[in-house]
């Protein structure tokens, strides 16, 4: 397969050279000539009738490369036998055809390479080119070839000039074509004006090394097998053989040593007046040789060991193996480059996603700030409502005091006093209704506030700073409640003082107890209702304390059996809506008054109701 691929590269140039109109097709008469010449240089019999039969349906038209390929494979390439022909003759035939059409150097310049050197460079190009058509050579392979040529000329490669050629757009996109490569060599910028003979020798050396599979060449002294005398011979080492000639022109071959896995090379001590000796052992013979110096001996022993290794590994060409390794390295570099680009793209995508998330976080923060402002506004409105409620209660308390004063002033008028008491009871009932309505409004406000708090829970989970602000507001509210309770306590003490003064006046009303018994019964019923409302408010406070207990991760809010379990209640007790429990001293004093007479007790309970024992925070 490797031999067929190399032959196809040369034949491709011959076929394209016959395509004068560049249409991709060649006439059958030209293909007959090409096929006959190929059979001649490949040393296979030519069948002139096969081409006619193969293209019997296309008598009038030319044949494309795809149409010629089946015939070429079946009647020519399948019959090729390796070793039965000289591949250099095939290359010379195809070079002759393609050079007439494509190779037109400027003969007026002194840097133009000879025809033989151009042919060898063309062969080197075909050997190192990629296995795809049209044939091109990647810049790395061009640099490799030029470095070897410059090394053979003992000069350093001019990388600046090479970069000028490789930086061209056509080369960057498609690679080097053979004609562009030859034009670069004919420019003389790479060889730096070296003598043509030196350049030709270097090109020939590299041609024999790469195309001819010559691992090493040079003079060595060899000891004869029969006469045992020493003679200087020109040795040529290839992967499968070591041939030696009488001179470096290689016209007279004196022997060919076949190399295989059973061969080995050993260094020998100096003897018989020879130095730098080594031997090559095969199964049948041992060949003793002597190099000019230690360096040459080391190079020869290493080269022979390399040839034996190639045979053991089943490889026929060192440079084909090196070319495949370089190609694998280029593919690995390209793969790493693509992986790196893919990684960079992924990192850029992650960076964009991160920036997008940061933008979303900024939007959430803005929304949180707006929610905080709304909450502060709602809190301010609630405080104003509390203050308004407190002012209303104070006004009602003042009105109650005025009512008691007027009742004391009109105490002598029994019937009018009874009517005033009834009116006062009615006012108390109205006040209770107002208080209930205020309680409902407060409950609704608490429900709205809790709804806002549930809406803010998601934001609080993302921003811990929001919770700190809410805790500060809660502490401020608790301080405000404590302050309000303190003020209410002072007001209560003042009301108790006035109540005691009222008790003194009530003792004078014992004469009207019988007439007011029915009114007292109504007052008792009203107080019963007030106690029931106080019990309900206490029950609500208990439910609110349960509902406002912080819920830890993974906990569930317990379901409540009361009629108000469908909405949450705040954990703080509002002193404006809570019923103040009666003091123990009041209870004892009320019992004593009841013992003294029903009228007096009723008068006291009425005064207590009018004094506003319910303290609503």
Coordinates of C-alpha atoms in Angstrom, one line a residue:
X1 CA 0.0 0.0 0.0
X2 CA 2.9 2.4 0.7
X3 CA 4.5 1.7 -2.7
X4 CA 1.1 2.2 -4.4
X5 CA 0.6 5.5 -2.6
X6 CA 4.1 6.7 -3.6
X7 CA 3.5 5.7 -7.3
X8 CA 0.1 7.4 -7.4
X9 CA 1.7 10.7 -6.3
X10 CA 4.0 10.7 -9.3
X11 CA 1.3 9.4 -11.7
X12 CA -1.0 12.2 -10.5
X13 CA 1.5 14.8 -11.8
X14 CA 1.7 13.0 -15.1
X15 CA -2.0 12.9 -15.5
X16 CA -2.5 16.6 -14.6
X17 CA 0.3 17.5 -17.0
X18 CA -1.7 16.0 -19.9
X19 CA -4.8 18.0 -18.9
X20 CA -3.8 21.1 -21.0
X21 CA -7.2 22.8 -20.7
X22 CA -7.3 22.2 -16.9
X23 CA -10.8 20.6 -17.2
X24 CA -9.9 17.6 -15.1
X25 CA -10.1 15.3 -18.2
X26 CA -7.5 13.8 -20.6
X27 CA -8.1 12.3 -24.0
X28 CA -7.8 8.5 -24.4
X29 CA -5.0 8.8 -26.9
X30 CA -2.8 10.6 -24.3
X31 CA -3.9 8.0 -21.7
X32 CA -2.8 5.2 -24.0
X33 CA 0.7 6.8 -24.3
X34 CA 0.8 7.4 -20.5
X35 CA -0.3 3.8 -19.7
X36 CA 2.2 2.3 -22.2
X37 CA 5.1 4.3 -20.7
X38 CA 4.0 3.4 -17.1
X39 CA 4.0 -0.3 -18.0
X40 CA 7.4 0.0 -19.5
X41 CA 9.1 1.7 -16.5
X42 CA 7.2 -0.6 -14.1
X43 CA 8.3 -3.7 -16.0
X44 CA 4.8 -5.1 -16.5
X45 CA 3.2 -6.3 -19.8
X46 CA 1.0 -3.7 -21.5
X47 CA -2.4 -4.6 -22.8
X48 CA -3.5 -1.9 -25.4
X49 CA -6.9 -3.4 -25.9
X50 CA -7.8 -3.2 -22.2
X51 CA -8.0 0.6 -22.2
X52 CA -10.4 0.6 -25.2
X53 CA -12.6 -2.0 -23.6
X54 CA -12.6 -0.2 -20.3
X55 CA -13.8 3.1 -21.8
X56 CA -15.9 1.5 -24.5
X57 CA -18.9 3.8 -23.6
X58 CA -16.9 7.0 -23.8
X59 CA -15.4 6.8 -27.3
X60 CA -16.0 10.4 -28.1
X61 CA -15.1 12.1 -24.9
X62 CA -12.0 12.6 -22.6
X63 CA -11.6 10.7 -19.4
X64 CA -11.4 12.2 -15.9
X65 CA -9.0 11.2 -13.2
X66 CA -11.9 9.3 -11.4
X67 CA -12.6 7.4 -14.6
X68 CA -9.0 6.6 -15.2
X69 CA -8.4 5.4 -11.6
X70 CA -10.2 2.0 -11.9
X71 CA -8.2 1.1 -15.1
X72 CA -4.9 2.3 -13.5
X73 CA -5.6 0.1 -10.4
X74 CA -6.8 -3.0 -12.2
X75 CA -4.4 -3.2 -15.2
X76 CA -1.3 -1.5 -13.8
X77 CA -1.0 -1.0 -10.1
X78 CA -2.3 -4.5 -9.2
X79 CA 0.4 -6.0 -11.4
X80 CA 3.3 -4.1 -9.8
X81 CA 5.8 -6.2 -7.9
X82 CA 8.1 -4.5 -5.5
X83 CA 11.8 -4.9 -6.4
X84 CA 11.0 -5.6 -10.1
X85 CA 11.4 -2.1 -11.3
X86 CA 13.4 1.1 -10.4
X87 CA 11.1 3.7 -8.9
X88 CA 13.4 6.4 -10.0
X89 CA 12.5 5.7 -13.6
X90 CA 8.8 6.2 -12.8
X91 CA 9.6 9.5 -11.1
X92 CA 11.7 10.6 -14.1
X93 CA 8.9 9.8 -16.5
X94 CA 6.3 11.7 -14.5
X95 CA 8.7 14.6 -13.9
X96 CA 9.4 14.9 -17.6
X97 CA 5.7 15.2 -18.3
X98 CA 4.9 17.7 -15.6
X99 CA 8.1 19.8 -15.8
X100 CA 7.4 20.7 -19.5
X101 CA 4.0 22.3 -18.5
X102 CA 4.6 23.7 -15.0
X103 CA 8.4 24.1 -14.3
X104 CA 9.6 27.3 -16.1
X105 CA 12.4 28.8 -14.1
X106 CA 14.1 32.1 -15.0
X107 CA 17.2 30.8 -16.8
X108 CA 18.8 34.3 -16.8
X109 CA 19.5 34.2 -13.1
X110 CA 22.6 32.4 -11.7
X111 CA 20.7 30.9 -8.8
X112 CA 18.5 28.5 -10.9
X113 CA 19.1 24.9 -9.9
X114 CA 20.1 22.3 -12.4
X115 CA 17.4 20.1 -13.9
X116 CA 18.7 17.1 -12.0
X117 CA 18.5 18.9 -8.6
X118 CA 15.0 20.2 -9.4
X119 CA 14.0 16.6 -10.1
X120 CA 15.4 15.4 -6.8
X121 CA 13.7 18.2 -4.9
X122 CA 10.5 17.2 -6.7
X123 CA 10.9 13.6 -5.5
X124 CA 11.7 14.8 -1.9
X125 CA 8.5 17.0 -2.1
X126 CA 6.4 14.0 -3.1
X127 CA 7.9 11.9 -0.4
X128 CA 7.2 14.4 2.4
X129 CA 3.8 15.8 1.0
X130 CA 0.5 15.0 2.6
X131 CA -1.5 12.0 1.4
X132 CA -4.3 14.1 -0.2
X133 CA -4.7 15.8 -3.6
X134 CA -3.7 18.3 -4.8
X135 CA -0.4 17.4 -3.3
X136 CA 0.9 20.0 -0.8
X137 CA 3.6 20.0 1.9
X138 CA 2.9 21.6 5.3
X139 CA 5.3 24.4 6.4
X140 CA 6.8 22.1 9.2
X141 CA 7.9 19.5 6.6
X142 CA 9.3 22.2 4.4
X143 CA 11.3 23.6 7.3
X144 CA 12.5 20.0 8.2
X145 CA 13.7 19.4 4.6
X146 CA 15.4 22.8 4.3
X147 CA 17.2 22.3 7.6
X148 CA 18.6 18.9 6.4
X149 CA 19.8 20.5 3.1
X150 CA 21.4 23.4 5.0
X151 CA 23.0 21.0 7.4
X152 CA 24.4 19.1 4.5
X153 CA 25.9 22.3 3.2
X154 CA 27.2 23.2 6.7
X155 CA 25.2 26.4 6.8
X156 CA 22.3 27.6 9.0
X157 CA 18.8 27.9 7.7
X158 CA 17.7 31.5 7.0
X159 CA 14.5 31.4 9.1
X160 CA 13.6 35.0 8.2
X161 CA 13.4 34.2 4.5
X162 CA 11.4 31.0 5.2
X163 CA 8.9 33.0 7.3
X164 CA 8.4 35.4 4.4
X165 CA 7.4 32.5 2.2
X166 CA 5.3 30.7 4.8
X167 CA 3.4 33.9 5.8
X168 CA 1.8 34.2 2.4
X169 CA -1.9 33.8 2.4
X170 CA -1.9 30.9 -0.1
X171 CA 0.7 29.0 1.9
X172 CA -1.3 29.6 5.1
X173 CA -4.5 28.3 3.6
X174 CA -3.3 25.4 1.5
X175 CA 0.4 24.7 2.2
X176 CA 3.4 24.6 -0.1
X177 CA 2.9 23.4 -3.7
X178 CA 5.9 21.8 -5.4
X179 CA 6.2 24.7 -7.9
X180 CA 6.2 27.3 -5.1
X181 CA 8.8 25.2 -3.3
X182 CA 11.0 25.0 -6.4
X183 CA 10.6 28.8 -7.0
X184 CA 11.7 29.4 -3.4
X185 CA 14.8 27.2 -3.9
X186 CA 15.6 28.9 -7.2
X187 CA 15.5 32.4 -5.6
X188 CA 18.8 31.6 -3.8
X189 CA 17.6 33.2 -0.6
X190 CA 17.7 29.8 1.2
X191 CA 21.1 28.7 -0.2
X192 CA 22.6 32.2 0.3
X193 CA 24.5 32.1 -2.9
X194 CA 26.4 28.9 -2.2
X195 CA 28.2 27.2 -5.1
X196 CA 25.9 25.1 -7.3
X197 CA 28.2 22.0 -6.9
X198 CA 27.9 22.2 -3.1
X199 CA 24.1 22.7 -3.3
X200 CA 23.9 19.7 -5.8
X201 CA 25.9 17.5 -3.5
X202 CA 23.8 18.4 -0.5
X203 CA 20.5 17.8 -2.4
X204 CA 21.8 14.5 -3.7
X205 CA 22.9 13.4 -0.2
X206 CA 19.4 14.3 1.2
X207 CA 17.7 12.6 -1.8
X208 CA 19.6 9.4 -1.2
X209 CA 19.0 9.5 2.5
X210 CA 15.2 10.2 2.3
X211 CA 14.1 8.8 -1.0
X212 CA 16.8 6.2 -1.4
X213 CA 16.5 5.0 2.2
X214 CA 20.3 5.3 2.7
X215 CA 20.9 5.5 6.4
X216 CA 24.6 6.1 6.0
X217 CA 27.4 6.2 3.4
X218 CA 31.2 6.4 3.6
X219 CA 34.5 4.7 3.4
X220 CA 35.5 1.9 5.7
X221 CA 38.4 -0.5 5.8
X222 CA 37.1 -4.1 5.5
X223 CA 38.9 -7.3 6.2
X224 CA 38.6 -10.0 3.5
X225 CA 37.0 -13.3 4.1
X226 CA 39.5 -15.4 2.1
X227 CA 42.8 -13.5 1.9
X228 CA 42.2 -11.8 5.2
X229 CA 43.7 -8.6 3.9
X230 CA 42.4 -5.1 4.5
X231 CA 40.9 -3.0 1.7
X232 CA 39.1 0.3 1.7
X233 CA 35.5 0.1 0.4
X234 CA 32.6 2.5 0.0
X235 CA 29.7 1.3 2.2
X236 CA 26.0 2.1 1.7
X237 CA 23.7 1.2 4.6
X238 CA 20.0 0.7 4.0
X239 CA 17.3 -0.7 6.4
X240 CA 17.6 -4.2 5.0
X241 CA 21.2 -4.4 3.7
X242 CA 24.8 -3.1 3.9
X243 CA 26.4 -3.0 0.4
X244 CA 30.0 -2.1 -0.3
X245 CA 31.6 -0.9 -3.5
X246 CA 35.1 -0.2 -4.9
X247 CA 34.4 3.6 -5.0
X248 CA 31.8 6.2 -4.1
X249 CA 30.6 6.1 -7.7
X250 CA 29.0 2.7 -6.8
X251 CA 29.7 1.2 -10.2
X252 CA 31.3 -2.0 -9.0
X253 CA 29.5 -3.7 -6.1
X254 CA 31.7 -6.2 -4.2
X255 CA 29.1 -7.5 -1.8
X256 CA 25.8 -7.1 -0.1
X257 CA 25.3 -8.0 3.5
X258 CA 21.6 -8.8 4.4
X259 CA 20.5 -7.5 7.7
X260 CA 17.9 -9.2 9.9
X261 CA 17.1 -9.8 13.5
X262 CA 19.9 -12.3 13.9
X263 CA 22.6 -9.7 13.1
X264 CA 24.5 -7.7 15.7
X265 CA 27.3 -5.2 15.8
X266 CA 30.2 -5.2 18.3
X267 CA 33.2 -3.0 19.0
X268 CA 36.6 -4.6 18.7
X269 CA 39.9 -3.7 20.2
X270 CA 42.6 -2.3 18.0
X271 CA 44.9 -4.9 16.4
X272 CA 46.8 -5.7 13.1
X273 CA 47.7 -2.1 12.9
X274 CA 44.0 -1.0 12.6
X275 CA 42.2 1.1 15.0
X276 CA 38.5 2.0 15.6
X277 CA 37.5 -1.5 14.7
X278 CA 34.1 -3.1 14.9
X279 CA 32.4 -6.2 13.5
X280 CA 29.0 -7.1 12.1
X281 CA 27.9 -10.7 12.9
X282 CA 25.4 -12.6 10.9
X283 CA 24.3 -16.3 11.2
X284 CA 26.9 -17.4 8.6
X285 CA 29.7 -14.8 8.7
X286 CA 31.4 -12.1 10.8
X287 CA 32.6 -9.0 8.9
X288 CA 35.4 -7.0 10.5
X289 CA 35.7 -3.3 9.6
X290 CA 37.7 -0.3 10.7
X291 CA 36.6 3.4 10.7
X292 CA 38.8 6.5 10.4
X293 CA 38.1 7.6 13.9
X294 CA 36.1 6.9 17.0
X295 CA 33.3 9.2 16.0
X296 CA 32.9 7.5 12.6
X297 CA 32.8 4.1 14.4
X298 CA 30.1 5.2 16.8
X299 CA 28.0 6.6 13.9
X300 CA 28.4 3.4 11.9
X301 CA 27.5 1.1 14.8
X302 CA 24.5 3.2 15.7
X303 CA 23.3 3.3 12.1
X304 CA 23.6 -0.5 11.7
X305 CA 21.8 -1.0 15.0
X306 CA 19.0 1.3 13.7
X307 CA 18.8 -0.7 10.5
X308 CA 18.5 -4.0 12.5
X309 CA 15.8 -2.4 14.7
X310 CA 13.8 -1.3 11.7
X311 CA 13.9 -4.8 10.3
X312 CA 12.8 -6.3 13.6
X313 CA 9.9 -3.8 13.8
X314 CA 8.8 -4.6 10.2
X315 CA 9.6 -1.1 8.9
X316 CA 11.1 -0.6 5.5
X317 CA 12.0 3.0 5.7
X318 CA 13.4 5.1 8.5
X319 CA 12.2 8.4 7.1
X320 CA 8.7 7.1 6.4
X321 CA 8.5 6.2 10.0
X322 CA 9.8 9.6 11.0
X323 CA 7.4 11.3 8.7
X324 CA 4.5 9.4 10.3
X325 CA 5.8 10.4 13.8
X326 CA 6.0 14.0 12.8
X327 CA 2.5 13.9 11.3
X328 CA 1.2 12.4 14.6
X329 CA 3.0 15.1 16.5
X330 CA 1.4 17.8 14.3
X331 CA -2.0 16.2 14.8
X332 CA -1.5 16.1 18.5
X333 CA -0.4 19.7 18.5
X334 CA -3.4 20.6 16.5
X335 CA -5.6 18.6 18.8
X336 CA -4.1 20.3 21.8
X337 CA -4.6 23.7 20.1
X338 CA -8.3 22.9 19.4
X339 CA -8.7 21.6 23.0
X340 CA -7.2 24.8 24.2
X341 CA -9.4 26.9 22.1
X342 CA -12.4 24.9 23.2
X343 CA -11.3 25.4 26.8
X344 CA -10.9 29.1 26.2
X345 CA -14.4 29.2 24.6
X346 CA -15.8 27.3 27.6
X347 CA -14.1 29.7 30.0
X348 CA -15.4 32.7 28.1
X349 CA -18.9 31.2 28.2
X350 CA -18.5 30.7 32.0
X351 CA -17.3 34.2 32.3
X352 CA -20.3 35.5 30.4
X353 CA -22.6 33.4 32.5
X354 CA -20.9 34.7 35.6
X355 CA -21.4 38.3 34.4
X356 CA -25.0 37.5 33.6
X357 CA -25.5 36.1 37.1
X358 CA -23.8 39.1 38.6
X359 CA -26.2 41.4 36.6
X360 CA -29.2 39.3 37.9
X361 CA -27.8 39.6 41.4
X362 CA -27.6 43.3 41.0
X363 CA -31.2 43.4 39.8
X364 CA -32.2 41.4 42.8
X365 CA -30.3 43.8 45.1
X366 CA -32.1 46.7 43.5
X367 CA -35.4 44.9 44.0
X368 CA -34.5 44.2 47.6
X369 CA -33.7 47.9 48.2
X370 CA -37.1 48.8 46.7
X371 CA -38.8 46.2 48.9
X372 CA -37.0 47.6 51.9
X373 CA -38.2 51.1 51.1
X374 CA -41.7 49.8 50.7
X375 CA -41.5 48.0 54.0
X376 CA -40.2 51.1 55.7
X377 CA -43.1 53.0 54.3
X378 CA -45.6 50.4 55.4
X379 CA -43.9 50.4 58.9
X380 CA -44.2 54.2 59.0
X381 CA -47.9 54.0 58.1
X382 CA -48.5 51.3 60.8
X383 CA -46.8 53.5 63.4
X384 CA -49.0 56.4 62.4
X385 CA -52.1 54.2 62.7
X386 CA -50.9 53.2 66.2
X387 CA -50.4 56.8 67.2
X388 CA -53.8 57.7 65.8
X389 CA -55.4 54.8 67.8
X390 CA -53.6 55.9 70.9
X391 CA -54.8 59.5 70.5
X392 CA -58.4 58.2 70.0
X393 CA -58.1 56.1 73.2
X394 CA -56.8 59.1 75.1
X395 CA -59.7 61.2 73.9
X396 CA -62.1 58.4 74.9
X397 CA -60.5 58.3 78.3
X398 CA -60.8 62.0 78.7
X399 CA -64.5 61.7 77.7
X400 CA -64.9 59.0 80.3
X401 CA -63.5 61.3 83.0
X402 CA -65.7 64.1 82.0
X403 CA -68.7 61.7 82.1
X404 CA -67.8 60.6 85.6
X405 CA -67.5 64.3 86.7
X406 CA -70.9 65.1 85.2
X407 CA -72.4 62.0 86.9
X408 CA -71.0 63.2 90.3
X409 CA -72.5 66.6 89.7
X410 CA -76.0 65.2 88.8
X411 CA -76.0 62.4 91.4
X412 CA -79.1 63.8 93.2
X413 CA -81.2 63.3 90.1
X414 CA -81.8 59.5 90.4
X415 CA -83.8 59.0 87.3
X416 CA -81.5 61.1 85.2
X417 CA -78.5 59.3 86.7
X418 CA -80.1 56.0 85.7
X419 CA -80.6 57.2 82.2
X420 CA -77.0 58.4 82.1
X421 CA -75.9 55.0 83.3
X422 CA -77.9 53.4 80.5
X423 CA -76.5 55.8 78.1
X424 CA -73.0 55.1 79.4
X425 CA -73.5 51.4 79.0
X426 CA -74.6 52.0 75.5
X427 CA -71.5 54.0 74.9
X428 CA -69.4 51.2 76.3
X429 CA -71.0 48.7 74.0
X430 CA -70.4 51.1 71.1
X431 CA -66.8 51.4 72.3
X432 CA -66.5 47.6 72.5
X433 CA -67.7 47.4 68.9
X434 CA -65.2 50.1 67.9
X435 CA -62.5 48.1 69.7
X436 CA -63.5 44.9 67.9
X437 CA -63.4 46.7 64.6
X438 CA -60.0 48.2 65.5
X439 CA -58.9 44.6 66.4
X440 CA -60.1 43.3 63.1
X441 CA -58.3 46.1 61.3
X442 CA -55.1 45.4 63.2
X443 CA -55.5 41.6 62.4
X444 CA -55.9 42.5 58.7
X445 CA -52.9 44.8 59.0
X446 CA -50.9 42.0 60.6
X447 CA -52.0 39.6 57.9
X448 CA -50.9 42.1 55.2
X449 CA -47.6 42.6 57.0
X450 CA -47.1 38.8 57.3
X451 CA -47.8 38.4 53.6
X452 CA -45.1 41.0 52.9
X453 CA -42.8 39.2 55.2
X454 CA -43.4 35.8 53.4
X455 CA -42.8 37.6 50.1
X456 CA -39.5 38.8 51.5
X457 CA -38.4 35.4 52.8
X458 CA -36.8 34.5 49.4
X459 CA -34.8 37.7 49.3
X460 CA -33.8 37.2 53.0
X461 CA -32.4 33.7 52.1
X462 CA -30.1 35.3 49.4
X463 CA -29.1 38.4 51.3
X464 CA -28.2 38.0 54.9
X465 CA -27.8 41.7 55.4
X466 CA -31.6 42.1 55.0
X467 CA -32.3 40.0 58.1
X468 CA -30.0 42.2 60.1
X469 CA -32.0 45.3 59.1
X470 CA -35.3 43.5 60.0
X471 CA -33.9 42.5 63.4
X472 CA -32.9 46.1 64.0
X473 CA -36.4 47.2 63.1
X474 CA -37.9 44.5 65.4
X475 CA -35.7 45.6 68.3
X476 CA -36.8 49.2 67.7
X477 CA -40.4 48.1 67.7
X478 CA -40.0 46.2 71.0
X479 CA -38.4 49.3 72.6
X480 CA -41.4 51.3 71.3
X481 CA -43.8 48.7 72.8
X482 CA -42.0 48.7 76.2
X483 CA -42.1 52.5 76.2
X484 CA -45.8 52.5 75.4
X485 CA -46.5 49.9 78.1
X486 CA -44.6 52.0 80.6
X487 CA -46.8 55.0 79.7
X488 CA -49.9 52.9 80.0
X489 CA -48.8 51.7 83.4
X490 CA -48.5 55.2 84.6
X491 CA -51.9 56.0 83.2
X492 CA -53.4 53.0 84.9
X493 CA -52.0 54.1 88.3
X494 CA -53.6 57.5 87.7
X495 CA -56.9 55.9 86.8
X496 CA -56.8 53.7 89.9
X497 CA -56.3 56.8 92.0
X498 CA -59.3 58.5 90.4
X499 CA -61.2 55.2 90.8
X500 CA -60.7 55.3 94.5
X501 CA -62.0 58.8 94.6
X502 CA -65.0 57.7 92.7
X503 CA -65.6 54.9 95.2
X504 CA -66.1 57.4 97.9
X505 CA -68.8 59.1 95.9
X506 CA -70.4 55.7 95.1
X507 CA -71.0 55.0 98.8
X508 CA -73.4 57.9 98.7
X509 CA -75.4 56.2 96.0
X510 CA -76.6 53.2 98.1
X511 CA -80.0 54.7 98.3
X512 CA -80.6 54.1 94.6
X513 CA -79.4 50.5 94.5
X514 CA -82.8 49.0 94.1
X515 CA -83.7 51.2 91.1
X516 CA -80.5 50.4 89.3
X517 CA -80.6 46.6 89.9
X518 CA -81.7 45.9 86.4
X519 CA -79.1 48.2 85.0
X520 CA -76.5 46.4 87.0
X521 CA -77.6 43.1 85.6
X522 CA -77.1 44.5 82.1
X523 CA -73.6 45.7 83.2
X524 CA -72.8 42.3 84.5
X525 CA -73.8 40.8 81.2
X526 CA -71.6 43.3 79.4
X527 CA -68.7 42.5 81.7
X528 CA -69.2 38.8 81.0
X529 CA -68.9 39.6 77.3
X530 CA -65.8 41.6 78.0
X531 CA -64.2 38.8 79.9
X532 CA -65.1 36.4 77.1
X533 CA -63.4 38.9 74.7
X534 CA -60.4 39.1 77.0
X535 CA -60.2 35.3 77.0
X536 CA -60.4 35.3 73.2
X537 CA -57.6 37.9 72.9
X538 CA -55.4 35.8 75.2
X539 CA -56.1 32.8 73.0
X540 CA -55.1 34.9 70.0
X541 CA -51.9 36.0 71.7
X542 CA -51.0 32.3 72.4
X543 CA -51.7 31.4 68.7
X544 CA -49.7 34.4 67.6
X545 CA -46.7 33.3 69.8
X546 CA -46.9 29.9 68.2
X547 CA -47.1 31.2 64.7
X548 CA -44.3 33.7 65.1
X549 CA -41.8 31.1 66.5
X550 CA -38.8 30.9 64.0
X551 CA -39.0 27.9 61.8
X552 CA -35.7 26.2 61.3
X553 CA -34.6 24.4 58.1
X554 CA -36.6 21.3 57.5
X555 CA -39.3 22.1 60.1
X556 CA -43.0 22.4 59.3
X557 CA -45.4 25.0 60.7
X558 CA -47.9 23.3 62.9
X559 CA -51.5 23.5 61.8
X560 CA -53.9 25.3 64.2
X561 CA -57.4 24.3 65.1
X562 CA -58.7 27.8 65.7
X563 CA -60.8 29.8 63.3
X564 CA -57.8 32.2 62.8
X565 CA -55.3 29.5 61.7
X566 CA -55.5 30.5 58.0
X567 CA -53.3 33.6 58.6
X568 CA -50.1 34.2 60.6
X569 CA -50.0 36.6 63.6
X570 CA -47.1 38.7 64.7
X571 CA -45.0 37.6 67.7
X572 CA -45.1 40.9 69.5
X573 CA -48.0 41.7 71.7
X574 CA -49.5 45.0 70.8
X575 CA -50.3 46.9 74.0
X576 CA -52.9 48.9 72.1
X577 CA -55.1 45.8 71.4
X578 CA -54.5 43.5 74.5
X579 CA -56.9 43.3 77.4
X580 CA -55.2 44.1 80.6
X581 CA -55.8 41.5 83.4
X582 CA -57.4 42.8 86.5
X583 CA -55.2 43.3 89.5
X584 CA -55.7 41.0 92.4
X585 CA -56.3 44.0 94.7
X586 CA -59.2 45.2 92.5
X587 CA -60.7 41.7 92.6
X588 CA -60.6 41.7 96.4
X589 CA -62.0 45.2 96.6
X590 CA -64.8 44.3 94.2
X591 CA -65.8 41.2 96.4
X592 CA -66.0 43.4 99.5
X593 CA -68.2 45.9 97.6
X594 CA -70.5 43.0 96.5
X595 CA -70.8 41.9 100.1
X596 CA -71.8 45.4 101.1
X597 CA -74.6 45.6 98.6
X598 CA -75.5 44.8 95.0
X599 CA -76.0 48.5 94.2
X600 CA -72.5 49.5 95.3
X601 CA -70.8 46.6 93.5
X602 CA -72.7 47.4 90.3
X603 CA -71.7 51.0 90.7
X604 CA -68.0 50.0 91.0
X605 CA -68.1 47.6 88.0
X606 CA -69.8 50.3 85.9
X607 CA -67.0 52.7 86.9
X608 CA -64.4 50.2 86.1
X609 CA -65.9 49.6 82.7
X610 CA -66.1 53.4 82.1
X611 CA -62.5 53.8 83.3
X612 CA -61.3 51.6 80.5
X613 CA -59.8 48.5 82.1
X614 CA -59.1 47.2 78.5
X615 CA -55.6 48.3 77.5
X616 CA -55.1 48.0 73.8
X617 CA -51.4 48.4 72.7

